[in-house]
Amino acid sequence: MVSYRGVRAGERTGLRGASMLALALATGLATPAFAQETRSQETVLDEIIVTAQRREQRLQDVPIAVTAFSEEVLERTAASGLEDIAGKVPGVTMTQFNVGEPQIFVRGVGTTSDSAASDPSVGVSIDEVSIGRAGASALAFMDIQRVEVLRGPQGTLYGRNASGGALNVHTNRPDMTPSGQITGRIGSFEEYGIEGVINGPIGDDTAGRLAFRYNTDSGYAENVPTGEDLHGGTSYGLRAQILHNAGDWTFLGAVDGSKEEMDGQARIPVLTARTAPAFAALINSLRTGLGPRETTDSALTYQNRTNWGLTGRAEWQGDRFGFVSLTSYRDNDYDWRDNLGGMPYPAFPLRVDDQASEQADQFSQEFRFVSGPDSAINWVTGLYYFRENVDRTERFVVQTALPIAPPSFGGDTNFNQEGVNTSYALFGQANIPFAEIWELTLGARWTKDERKIHQVAIDNDNGLSPPPGIPLGPTGSPYNVRAETAFDEPTWRVALSVEPVEDVRLYASYDRGYKAGAYVSGAQTGTQAVRPLNSELLDNYELGAKTTLLGGRLRLNAAAFWLDYTDLQVYELSGLNLVTSNAQAEIRGFEVETALAITHNLTIGGSYTSLDAQYTSDAVAGVGLLPYNGHILPRSPESQFTLYADGEWQAWGGTLGARVDYQWTDDFYFDPSNNPEVLVPSYGLLGAFASWESPGGYKIAIYGKNLTDEVYPVHVIKNVGVGFSVFAPPRSFGVALTRSF
């Protein structure tokens, strides 16, 4: 058995106060990118350059809540993917059902839908290419220059639905300087890997860059009956780029690919006050002496994913304006198998063998015109086209027994989806300075989304043992239906900023966000399968400040926001049936990010987020009224804070670097029910990094994650008063040796 007790909502006030005190003691946090690659002898913070508005700007000049991670900070936080940085960003949480379904939430806005005819609520892009399917976005980092996280609706400039925010991953481009790097690493759970980069000229005006990675580990969990390791596996990655300069034109071509062959997951039952005493006694007896990362199910589970893509970028820059063409094709396939209960049958009276596979491809084209470098008004306008084909199959083999359900409720069912999603958009934005210290931002976008879906539900028992198995049964029946629909919506951005004194910028903004309506997966009837959910509309009102003080030593950024949600798309697993609907919600909160350069060697910092995210209406679904009014939105911790110290010194004839990070997340719920079995208790994570680099380019680094060995779940499914949970990795360490040339 695993059990833990979360903090009740009424107990959070003290935690918030403690969080604010900790932030004050740390003198705040810069965005993590404030850790400098080469420390200046002057005690000031380095400037951060971002492209959040599709052009290079100082972070402090952008009237948007943005957190940026530099290449150095990604290394010093041992970040191997988005999941390693999400908790270090104010108001962001990231959990993962499986390799194909990462779930990112920003300021309480996100989705858990896996349908072939739905979109994420938080847009993820790689080198400005919007990624349509969530499973194609959470890839391992490889030769990354920076990551930018934009909070709040980004419906004007971004190429796909980004009602909650946007995560932009930028890779390093080729250049004409010959260089290279190779890194080998070993770590906990028999981890070892190698990654490298080769860069340089391949002609008078042409440069190339090749990056690769390989990593394998045995996993941190165990299947006790079979002795097999879980949560491990092997991954490969490769990216090749060619950059050609031809006068005013620049051409960039890239091809990339990755492959992951991973073990399955250890899903563990967590008991709560709602767990029936008989079930609690049974689970305790079956799990005597087992820990939170040991499963008693003997099923062969797995997670596999293959991803590749082509990108072509052409840029022309004239005196008055510039032009960008961005063309991309991407392909993402994955398959996985999971036992959603993690318990042996028939000793436990329920077993849910869940298997899914998906093949998806996308094509996108963006044409963008931008203002010239000397233009008094900075503007961007463009056209966008996106088309996605998704073929998804999910199979449930369910075995049931009393007292959970009669054996007839078990069965073997398939849900097949073929979806085609098409999007067109016209957009523009201008930044208009006036009266010396003021700037007005006006932006608008018109988007049209078209969806076509073919949904088939199959009773693989051919009706020989009615009713059909859960989750199609007991009330549903097989179907074979088709549907299509279209949604269109204008979105906009209005922002007014002022710099009353140097390095102090205040702003107020109003943004309209939009996410297209969706057809749901796993519907119980053909009627449900062809009835789309409404589009989401989100109005975000924000007041912010970006300040640089103490002669450049202190950076203090803050934002207060109110989000008014109309027709939030709601997903809840009720028993083993997916319940879907639309509901209304409001989200209020504030964020603070600061950094202080103590000396030219040492920077300390931290961040704090307060969030009040609640449903303001019930929802009506096929099963009846869902009493959500007043419930807390999923993945919306009331408080989060981070602290860090980052330093660099000359020592032992080389350069010594070190960093310590701490992040704390308040308790939050996994789904709208707010039942205790989906409550994740608060937790804190401590990480550390140290490296020494010689003048000759040799570097050795050691790092640790979750150093306090916190036990916390990264995914929860509720059923019969039990939270069937997947737990995060325990304490781990690693050593990396790098040679740069």
XYZ file of C-alpha atoms in Angstrom:
741
model
C 0.000 0.000 0.000
C 0.998 3.608 -0.586
C -0.817 6.359 1.263
C -0.085 9.985 1.936
C -2.001 12.889 3.300
C -2.415 16.106 1.355
C -2.801 19.601 2.722
C -6.444 20.619 2.982
C -7.488 23.807 1.242
C -7.990 25.580 4.541
C -4.400 24.900 5.563
C -2.814 26.598 2.574
C -2.583 30.105 4.017
C 0.365 29.223 6.205
C 2.148 27.611 3.299
C 1.661 30.714 1.206
C 3.168 32.855 3.934
C 6.103 30.506 4.283
C 6.593 30.612 0.528
C 6.659 34.397 0.479
C 9.082 34.455 3.395
C 11.376 32.044 1.612
C 11.237 34.208 -1.490
C 12.094 37.322 0.477
C 15.015 35.598 2.174
C 16.354 34.537 -1.211
C 15.988 38.070 -2.591
C 14.011 36.720 -5.526
C 14.609 34.978 -8.783
C 15.559 36.041 -12.231
C 14.287 33.894 -14.959
C 16.744 31.014 -14.839
C 18.476 32.346 -17.958
C 20.078 35.089 -15.856
C 22.924 32.722 -14.996
C 25.708 34.054 -17.221
C 27.794 31.903 -19.533
C 30.830 34.149 -19.118
C 30.821 36.185 -15.943
C 31.549 39.848 -16.305
C 33.849 41.412 -13.715
C 31.139 44.045 -13.260
C 28.448 43.110 -10.762
C 25.411 43.286 -13.047
C 22.951 40.806 -14.485
C 23.337 39.831 -18.115
C 20.702 40.896 -20.617
C 18.279 38.214 -21.818
C 17.294 38.289 -25.480
C 14.038 36.561 -26.464
C 11.889 36.283 -29.590
C 8.520 36.046 -27.845
C 7.051 38.618 -30.300
C 8.690 37.076 -33.386
C 11.655 39.480 -33.228
C 14.682 39.836 -31.002
C 14.016 41.960 -27.905
C 15.336 42.397 -24.422
C 13.239 40.373 -22.024
C 12.611 43.512 -19.979
C 11.082 45.277 -23.007
C 8.447 42.604 -23.708
C 5.016 43.307 -22.133
C 4.363 39.582 -21.664
C 5.077 37.245 -18.732
C 8.052 35.265 -20.099
C 10.570 32.932 -18.478
C 13.675 31.995 -20.470
C 16.198 29.193 -19.958
C 19.611 29.558 -21.564
C 21.761 26.679 -22.783
C 23.928 27.018 -19.689
C 21.005 26.856 -17.289
C 19.574 23.814 -19.076
C 22.919 22.120 -18.446
C 23.165 23.245 -14.810
C 19.658 22.032 -13.987
C 20.374 18.693 -15.738
C 17.301 19.315 -17.887
C 16.765 16.521 -20.394
C 13.258 17.576 -21.474
C 10.332 19.899 -20.848
C 9.378 17.972 -17.711
C 12.623 19.122 -16.045
C 11.948 22.844 -16.509
C 8.153 23.035 -16.157
C 8.233 23.143 -12.359
C 10.787 25.954 -12.431
C 8.402 28.286 -14.274
C 5.800 30.295 -12.329
C 2.303 28.879 -12.737
C 3.329 25.835 -14.818
C 2.774 22.143 -14.075
C 3.531 19.172 -16.294
C 2.393 15.593 -15.763
C 2.411 12.625 -18.105
C -0.037 9.755 -18.658
C 2.400 8.026 -21.008
C 4.946 8.763 -23.727
C 2.206 9.928 -26.094
C 0.228 12.067 -23.665
C 2.242 14.693 -21.778
C -0.083 17.155 -20.041
C 1.120 20.773 -19.707
C -0.877 23.347 -17.738
C -0.118 27.083 -17.522
C -1.978 29.196 -14.943
C -4.521 26.386 -14.621
C -5.121 26.140 -18.390
C -4.446 22.792 -20.050
C -6.070 19.607 -21.311
C -5.945 15.838 -20.843
C -7.672 14.988 -24.124
C -6.100 12.326 -26.341
C -8.646 12.574 -29.164
C -7.532 12.582 -32.793
C -9.779 15.624 -33.268
C -8.623 17.923 -30.476
C -5.751 20.295 -29.722
C -3.491 21.055 -26.779
C -4.281 24.188 -24.747
C -0.600 25.116 -24.437
C 1.236 25.501 -27.727
C 4.662 23.891 -28.097
C 6.933 24.885 -30.971
C 10.390 23.778 -32.059
C 12.262 26.440 -34.018
C 8.934 28.257 -34.495
C 7.213 25.176 -35.951
C 4.007 24.509 -34.012
C 3.646 20.870 -32.927
C 0.105 19.578 -33.338
C 0.057 16.398 -31.245
C 1.082 16.495 -27.596
C 3.022 13.255 -27.964
C 5.275 14.853 -30.575
C 6.210 17.794 -28.347
C 7.772 16.277 -25.209
C 11.000 15.135 -26.870
C 14.421 14.855 -25.266
C 16.540 18.013 -25.450
C 19.383 17.915 -27.974
C 21.677 20.864 -28.768
C 19.185 23.424 -27.425
C 20.029 27.135 -27.441
C 17.181 28.305 -25.202
C 13.614 27.611 -24.100
C 11.062 30.392 -23.688
C 7.833 29.933 -21.714
C 5.088 32.510 -22.389
C 2.228 32.608 -19.893
C -1.279 33.679 -20.817
C -3.093 33.461 -24.186
C -0.824 33.833 -27.228
C -3.546 33.808 -29.855
C -2.180 36.594 -32.077
C 1.295 35.556 -33.227
C 1.380 31.810 -32.595
C 0.474 29.305 -35.242
C -1.792 26.955 -33.305
C -4.234 27.134 -30.441
C -2.308 28.517 -27.461
C -5.057 29.664 -25.115
C -2.989 28.894 -22.014
C 0.454 29.925 -23.210
C 3.356 28.778 -25.350
C 6.585 26.826 -24.853
C 9.119 27.689 -27.530
C 12.195 25.504 -27.982
C 15.039 26.984 -30.039
C 17.921 24.835 -31.268
C 21.415 26.078 -32.074
C 21.885 27.144 -35.680
C 24.932 26.388 -37.823
C 27.614 29.076 -38.075
C 30.946 29.506 -39.866
C 33.141 28.888 -36.799
C 34.518 25.325 -36.710
C 33.573 23.794 -33.378
C 32.387 20.634 -31.748
C 31.540 18.975 -28.491
C 31.105 15.436 -27.251
C 29.717 14.391 -23.871
C 29.589 11.003 -22.198
C 27.549 10.416 -19.070
C 26.765 7.754 -16.506
C 24.156 7.882 -13.791
C 21.799 6.142 -11.425
C 19.751 3.128 -12.561
C 22.546 1.981 -14.860
C 22.214 5.045 -17.052
C 24.811 5.782 -19.669
C 24.742 7.927 -22.760
C 26.647 9.945 -25.300
C 25.771 13.130 -27.167
C 27.672 15.436 -29.438
C 27.702 18.349 -31.866
C 29.832 19.082 -34.927
C 29.616 22.548 -36.531
C 31.489 24.434 -39.208
C 31.728 25.730 -42.782
C 30.997 23.451 -45.722
C 31.460 26.176 -48.352
C 32.193 29.889 -48.709
C 28.696 30.935 -47.614
C 27.383 27.705 -46.146
C 27.636 26.156 -42.697
C 26.448 22.827 -41.358
C 25.656 21.450 -37.927
C 25.107 17.867 -36.801
C 23.823 16.914 -33.342
C 23.234 13.413 -31.990
C 22.358 11.687 -28.725
C 22.032 8.177 -27.308
C 20.856 7.279 -23.828
C 19.839 4.133 -22.012
C 18.976 3.130 -18.455
C 17.442 0.168 -16.626
C 14.637 2.134 -14.983
C 13.769 3.086 -11.424
C 10.750 0.793 -10.848
C 10.161 -2.956 -10.818
C 7.551 -5.464 -11.856
C 7.752 -7.725 -8.799
C 6.161 -10.918 -10.224
C 8.426 -10.950 -13.299
C 11.494 -9.177 -11.895
C 11.522 -6.891 -14.939
C 12.633 -3.275 -14.654
C 10.178 -0.476 -15.455
C 10.471 3.213 -16.392
C 13.710 2.626 -18.270
C 14.681 2.141 -21.893
C 16.760 3.410 -24.767
C 16.461 6.560 -26.875
C 18.253 7.912 -29.948
C 18.224 11.312 -31.598
C 19.791 13.029 -34.631
C 19.498 16.508 -36.178
C 21.296 17.872 -39.256
C 21.096 21.502 -40.416
C 22.533 23.488 -43.324
C 22.557 27.308 -43.376
C 23.316 29.218 -46.587
C 23.753 32.996 -46.881
C 23.080 34.572 -50.283
C 23.239 38.332 -49.941
C 19.993 39.558 -48.416
C 18.645 36.002 -48.361
C 19.297 33.294 -45.768
C 18.221 29.679 -46.247
C 18.066 27.082 -43.473
C 17.241 23.422 -44.003
C 16.923 20.876 -41.212
C 16.081 17.208 -40.753
C 15.686 15.543 -37.383
C 14.572 12.232 -35.958
C 14.287 10.383 -32.677
C 13.352 6.909 -31.497
C 12.431 5.700 -28.023
C 12.035 2.090 -26.926
C 10.902 2.322 -23.324
C 9.704 0.017 -20.582
C 6.205 0.288 -19.211
C 5.087 2.023 -16.044
C 4.559 0.938 -12.444
C 1.040 1.987 -11.461
C 0.413 1.821 -7.718
C -2.891 1.969 -5.752
C -3.004 4.841 -3.241
C -5.603 4.601 -0.476
C -7.690 7.525 0.745
C -10.514 8.196 3.156
C -12.940 7.262 0.345
C -11.446 3.780 -0.074
C -13.862 1.110 1.135
C -12.421 -0.772 4.156
C -12.699 -4.095 2.320
C -10.675 -2.770 -0.635
C -8.126 -1.176 1.701
C -7.606 -4.470 3.524
C -7.317 -6.380 0.247
C -4.820 -3.934 -1.273
C -2.748 -3.906 1.903
C -2.589 -7.699 1.924
C -1.537 -7.869 -1.745
C 1.114 -5.173 -1.356
C 2.684 -6.059 1.973
C 6.313 -4.969 2.036
C 6.213 -3.210 -1.360
C 7.230 0.363 -2.076
C 5.718 3.087 -4.289
C 7.701 2.005 -7.343
C 6.989 -1.737 -7.222
C 3.979 -3.130 -9.057
C 2.330 -6.506 -8.569
C 0.921 -6.787 -12.100
C 2.659 -9.255 -14.391
C 1.523 -7.722 -17.703
C 4.149 -6.895 -20.301
C 3.877 -3.108 -20.583
C 5.834 -0.807 -22.884
C 6.102 2.673 -24.418
C 7.559 3.324 -27.880
C 7.756 6.458 -30.004
C 9.300 7.451 -33.341
C 9.416 11.068 -34.468
C 10.979 12.796 -37.461
C 10.630 16.022 -39.381
C 11.810 18.311 -42.180
C 11.996 22.095 -41.929
C 12.834 24.740 -44.526
C 13.227 28.407 -43.657
C 13.879 31.251 -46.104
C 14.490 34.810 -44.880
C 14.981 38.048 -46.789
C 15.758 41.359 -45.130
C 15.462 44.692 -46.889
C 15.702 48.251 -45.635
C 11.955 48.725 -45.173
C 10.711 45.231 -44.430
C 11.684 41.589 -44.246
C 10.118 38.308 -45.286
C 10.125 34.836 -43.689
C 8.839 31.587 -45.164
C 8.674 28.614 -42.768
C 7.750 25.211 -44.201
C 7.614 22.018 -42.172
C 6.542 18.390 -42.301
C 6.522 16.210 -39.186
C 5.626 12.585 -38.494
C 5.019 11.089 -35.056
C 4.121 7.462 -34.233
C 3.769 5.912 -30.804
C 2.313 2.869 -29.074
C 2.006 1.915 -25.427
C 0.462 -0.605 -23.042
C -0.510 0.003 -19.418
C -2.437 -1.791 -16.684
C -4.503 1.062 -15.269
C -4.886 -0.672 -11.908
C -1.464 -2.195 -11.439
C -2.954 -5.087 -9.456
C -3.109 -8.842 -10.178
C -6.419 -10.338 -11.286
C -8.407 -12.149 -9.874
C -6.801 -11.477 -6.483
C -8.010 -7.893 -7.044
C -11.437 -7.849 -8.740
C -10.520 -5.484 -11.585
C -7.942 -5.459 -14.337
C -7.818 -2.902 -17.143
C -5.336 -3.678 -19.906
C -5.124 -0.442 -21.928
C -3.265 -0.455 -25.257
C -3.006 2.411 -27.726
C -1.228 3.290 -30.943
C -1.203 6.465 -32.988
C 0.214 7.531 -36.338
C 0.133 11.269 -37.002
C 1.644 13.557 -39.606
C 1.413 17.302 -40.084
C 2.289 19.900 -42.713
C 2.525 23.607 -41.953
C 3.360 26.724 -43.949
C 3.783 30.235 -42.628
C 4.526 33.395 -44.612
C 5.532 36.354 -42.481
C 6.379 39.980 -43.260
C 8.226 42.008 -40.636
C 9.222 45.642 -40.249
C 12.689 46.848 -41.192
C 15.438 47.341 -38.606
C 15.026 51.154 -38.603
C 11.243 51.277 -38.674
C 9.625 53.638 -36.159
C 6.846 51.077 -35.690
C 7.739 47.422 -35.220
C 5.184 45.256 -36.968
C 4.643 41.707 -38.188
C 1.894 40.249 -40.350
C 1.398 36.926 -42.051
C -0.568 33.905 -43.236
C -0.589 30.440 -41.701
C -1.746 27.008 -42.903
C -1.744 23.711 -40.997
C -3.032 20.229 -41.861
C -2.815 17.168 -39.648
C -3.803 13.522 -40.198
C -4.238 11.332 -37.122
C -4.987 7.610 -37.030
C -5.510 6.463 -33.448
C -6.558 3.106 -31.938
C -7.125 2.277 -28.286
C -8.050 -1.177 -26.992
C -9.403 -2.045 -23.556
C -9.333 -5.616 -22.269
C -11.216 -5.485 -18.970
C -11.752 -8.229 -16.389
C -14.168 -7.586 -13.536
C -15.531 -9.418 -10.533
C -17.736 -8.567 -7.605
C -17.850 -6.450 -5.503
C -16.598 -3.963 -8.145
C -18.743 -5.188 -11.034
C -20.222 -8.471 -12.283
C -17.972 -10.468 -14.640
C -20.288 -9.629 -17.549
C -19.117 -6.001 -17.385
C -15.683 -7.111 -18.531
C -14.868 -7.477 -22.189
C -12.647 -6.547 -25.112
C -13.373 -3.298 -26.968
C -11.660 -1.088 -29.526
C -12.039 2.635 -30.194
C -10.661 3.661 -33.594
C -10.341 7.271 -34.771
C -9.298 8.754 -38.093
C -9.076 12.512 -37.859
C -8.142 15.314 -40.243
C -7.559 18.738 -38.699
C -7.007 21.798 -40.875
C -6.331 25.362 -39.766
C -6.009 28.667 -41.643
C -5.059 32.010 -40.123
C -4.349 35.628 -40.975
C -2.537 37.644 -38.311
C -0.775 40.909 -37.559
C 0.647 42.891 -34.674
C 2.238 46.330 -34.302
C 4.174 47.992 -31.483
C 3.608 51.732 -31.687
C 5.789 54.038 -29.553
C 4.485 57.518 -28.713
C 5.146 60.435 -26.361
C 8.695 59.146 -25.748
C 7.879 56.823 -22.838
C 4.730 55.030 -24.047
C 4.155 52.054 -26.345
C 0.868 50.665 -27.643
C 0.637 47.073 -28.894
C -2.256 46.128 -31.171
C -2.621 42.636 -32.569
C -5.321 40.522 -34.168
C -5.737 37.082 -35.670
C -8.530 35.374 -37.541
C -8.457 31.571 -37.393
C -10.581 28.945 -39.079
C -10.351 25.321 -37.942
C -11.909 22.413 -39.810
C -12.318 18.946 -38.337
C -13.253 15.636 -39.947
C -13.579 12.500 -37.867
C -14.352 8.833 -38.453
C -15.060 7.020 -35.186
C -15.585 3.280 -34.776
C -16.320 1.401 -31.535
C -15.970 -2.371 -31.767
C -17.076 -5.082 -29.372
C -14.355 -7.677 -30.009
C -16.536 -10.291 -28.271
C -19.037 -9.813 -31.137
C -21.964 -9.456 -28.754
C -21.590 -13.015 -27.448
C -21.383 -11.865 -23.808
C -23.494 -8.705 -23.487
C -23.263 -5.945 -22.496
C -20.127 -4.683 -24.303
C -17.110 -4.423 -22.048
C -16.215 -1.308 -20.113
C -15.627 1.489 -21.135
C -17.985 1.046 -24.117
C -20.436 -0.750 -21.848
C -22.437 -1.289 -19.849
C -24.737 1.406 -21.306
C -23.112 1.957 -24.716
C -23.107 0.012 -27.964
C -20.847 -0.344 -31.021
C -20.975 2.331 -33.706
C -19.392 3.430 -36.984
C -19.960 7.147 -37.583
C -18.479 10.102 -39.447
C -18.755 13.822 -38.789
C -17.214 17.102 -39.811
C -17.507 20.671 -38.638
C -15.711 24.011 -38.680
C -14.952 26.703 -36.140
C -13.725 30.241 -36.730
C -12.898 32.949 -34.256
C -11.090 36.289 -34.052
C -8.518 36.752 -31.296
C -6.639 39.877 -30.309
C -4.124 41.549 -28.085
C -4.122 45.108 -26.727
C -1.278 46.237 -24.472
C -0.162 49.611 -23.192
C 3.255 49.991 -21.599
C 5.107 52.938 -20.128
C 8.671 53.487 -18.937
C 8.329 56.392 -16.453
C 11.979 56.064 -15.430
C 14.825 54.193 -17.024
C 14.663 50.402 -16.628
C 11.198 50.447 -15.075
C 8.472 49.287 -17.469
C 4.812 48.974 -16.458
C 2.167 47.422 -18.677
C -1.514 46.562 -18.891
C -2.841 44.078 -21.445
C -6.021 42.392 -22.627
C -5.783 39.181 -24.661
C -8.441 36.962 -26.180
C -7.469 33.290 -26.429
C -9.207 30.554 -28.417
C -9.036 26.787 -28.745
C -11.163 25.095 -31.387
C -13.955 22.717 -30.496
C -13.222 18.999 -30.421
C -14.682 15.566 -31.002
C -14.073 13.321 -28.001
C -12.461 9.911 -27.921
C -13.870 6.848 -26.160
C -17.501 7.860 -26.659
C -20.090 5.299 -25.508
C -22.575 5.989 -28.288
C -22.495 7.151 -31.868
C -24.469 10.240 -30.867
C -21.747 11.273 -28.420
C -19.040 10.513 -30.986
C -20.401 13.005 -33.545
C -21.359 15.796 -31.112
C -18.406 18.213 -30.779
C -17.497 20.148 -27.672
C -17.730 23.915 -28.007
C -14.659 26.036 -28.678
C -12.919 27.504 -25.630
C -12.724 31.292 -25.289
C -10.441 32.895 -22.736
C -10.167 36.589 -21.840
C -6.982 37.492 -19.975
C -6.556 40.836 -18.203
C -3.063 41.489 -16.899
C -1.061 44.159 -15.081
C 2.700 43.767 -15.012
C 6.002 45.365 -14.142
C 9.503 44.683 -15.444
C 12.206 46.477 -13.518
C 15.989 46.489 -13.386
C 17.312 48.152 -10.238
C 20.480 48.784 -8.201
C 22.507 49.691 -11.248
C 21.657 46.469 -13.058
C 22.220 44.124 -10.105
C 18.560 43.427 -9.281
C 15.817 42.368 -11.631
C 12.242 42.279 -10.352
C 9.371 41.229 -12.599
C 5.757 40.789 -11.511
C 2.360 40.168 -13.071
C -1.208 40.031 -11.749
C -3.856 38.450 -13.946
C -7.524 37.560 -14.214
C -8.709 34.960 -16.736
C -12.373 34.609 -17.620
C -13.022 31.204 -19.228
C -16.031 30.486 -21.461
C -16.809 26.883 -22.479
C -13.750 25.297 -20.919
C -13.506 21.771 -22.352
C -13.830 19.369 -19.402
C -12.573 15.779 -19.267
C -13.067 13.423 -16.335
C -12.629 9.671 -16.013
C -15.697 8.572 -14.061
C -15.224 4.927 -13.207
C -13.792 3.752 -16.504
C -15.969 5.971 -18.696
C -14.708 9.264 -20.101
C -17.114 12.100 -19.267
C -16.838 15.270 -21.365
C -18.568 18.627 -21.389
C -18.056 22.409 -21.337
C -18.022 24.577 -18.210
C -17.245 28.140 -17.127
C -14.260 29.089 -14.964
C -12.311 32.036 -13.547
C -8.630 32.180 -12.679
C -6.935 34.888 -10.638
C -3.355 35.110 -9.505
C -0.022 36.855 -9.417
C 3.586 35.940 -10.135
C 6.916 37.373 -9.025
C 10.341 36.651 -10.538
C 13.513 38.295 -9.295
C 17.305 37.956 -9.383
C 20.158 39.600 -7.521
C 23.820 39.618 -8.532
C 25.537 39.339 -5.143
C 28.963 39.610 -6.768
C 30.179 39.205 -10.319
C 30.526 35.483 -9.478
C 27.276 34.756 -7.694
C 23.574 35.214 -8.512
C 20.714 34.164 -6.260
C 17.034 34.120 -7.026
C 13.569 32.671 -6.678
C 9.973 33.008 -7.888
C 6.542 32.864 -6.331
C 3.103 32.147 -7.816
C -0.331 32.467 -6.242
C -3.262 30.941 -8.135
C -6.996 30.849 -7.484
C -8.540 28.759 -10.276
C -12.163 27.672 -9.880
C -15.124 26.490 -11.898
C -17.984 28.992 -11.837
C -20.597 26.607 -13.221
C -21.582 22.981 -13.230
C -21.305 20.980 -16.440
C -23.902 18.853 -18.189
C -22.749 15.609 -19.797
C -24.404 12.470 -21.104
C -24.327 10.969 -17.606
C -26.143 13.995 -16.152
C -25.094 17.008 -14.086
C -21.421 17.268 -13.092
C -21.272 19.342 -9.863
C -18.130 21.342 -10.638
C -19.224 24.808 -9.468
C -16.708 25.979 -6.854
C -14.275 23.126 -7.557
C -10.593 23.868 -8.150
C -9.365 23.445 -11.719
C -7.063 20.454 -12.313
C -3.275 20.933 -12.053
C -3.730 24.341 -10.366
C -1.648 24.500 -7.170
C -2.548 27.516 -5.067
C 1.121 28.311 -4.414
C 4.451 27.532 -6.049
C 7.907 28.891 -5.378
C 11.456 28.320 -6.580
C 14.850 29.291 -5.160
C 18.304 29.019 -6.647
C 21.926 30.066 -6.285
C 24.248 30.039 -9.301
C 27.945 30.807 -9.292
C 31.115 30.651 -11.350
C 34.718 31.103 -10.176
C 38.256 30.672 -11.431
C 39.726 27.734 -9.523
C 42.490 25.132 -9.915
C 43.580 26.594 -13.221
C 40.114 26.410 -14.772
C 36.496 27.456 -14.289
C 34.351 26.112 -11.480
C 30.571 26.340 -11.891
C 27.869 25.401 -9.410
C 24.121 25.689 -8.999
C 21.544 24.670 -6.410
C 17.791 24.686 -7.220
C 14.740 24.148 -5.057
C 11.143 24.109 -6.276
C 8.018 23.679 -4.172
C 4.528 22.899 -5.443
C 1.368 23.145 -3.357
C -1.173 20.332 -3.430
C -3.386 20.105 -6.512
C -6.068 17.898 -8.044
C -5.693 15.719 -11.105
C -9.267 16.052 -12.353
C -12.354 18.262 -11.889
C -14.021 15.948 -9.347
C -11.694 17.192 -6.560
C -12.028 13.752 -4.961
C -9.347 12.922 -2.366
C -7.983 10.082 -4.504
C -6.884 12.596 -7.163
C -5.278 15.007 -4.692
C -1.511 15.301 -5.057
C 0.048 16.458 -1.774
C 2.520 19.325 -1.815
C 6.147 18.439 -2.483
C 9.537 20.066 -2.870
C 12.416 19.067 -5.148
C 16.091 19.834 -4.538
C 18.694 19.628 -7.286
C 22.395 20.463 -7.450
C 25.117 20.731 -10.090
C 28.866 21.334 -10.063
C 31.402 21.380 -12.904
C 35.044 22.183 -13.561
C 36.319 23.085 -17.031
C 39.929 23.351 -18.120
C 41.258 25.998 -20.524
C 41.726 23.179 -23.036
C 37.996 22.444 -23.235
C 37.686 19.455 -20.912
C 34.796 19.575 -18.446
C 33.640 17.218 -15.731
C 30.230 17.707 -14.148
C 28.315 16.012 -11.351
C 24.642 16.540 -10.647
C 21.788 15.257 -8.552
C 17.990 15.366 -8.842
C 15.331 14.968 -6.148
C 18.057 14.936 -3.534
C 15.567 14.771 -0.651
C 14.019 11.648 -2.226
C 10.466 12.979 -2.395
C 7.689 10.512 -3.235
C 5.079 12.179 -5.454
C 2.912 11.052 -8.388
C 3.173 12.231 -11.978
C -0.151 10.671 -12.965
C -3.308 9.513 -11.174
C -6.401 7.613 -12.361
C -9.249 7.253 -9.888
C -11.558 4.285 -9.492
C -13.446 2.647 -6.579
C -12.104 5.296 -4.177
C -8.484 4.492 -5.016
C -5.945 6.683 -6.797
C -3.976 4.427 -9.152
C -0.757 6.402 -9.444
C 2.533 6.507 -11.313
C 5.329 7.914 -9.160
C 8.233 10.142 -10.189
C 11.857 8.968 -10.040
C 13.579 8.804 -6.645
C 16.893 10.462 -5.789
C 19.360 10.147 -8.665
C 22.905 11.217 -9.560
C 24.949 11.570 -12.701
C 28.456 12.329 -13.944
C 29.220 13.847 -17.354
C 32.565 14.302 -19.102
C 32.669 16.791 -21.994
C 35.331 17.677 -24.534
C 34.797 20.908 -26.485
C 36.903 21.813 -29.509
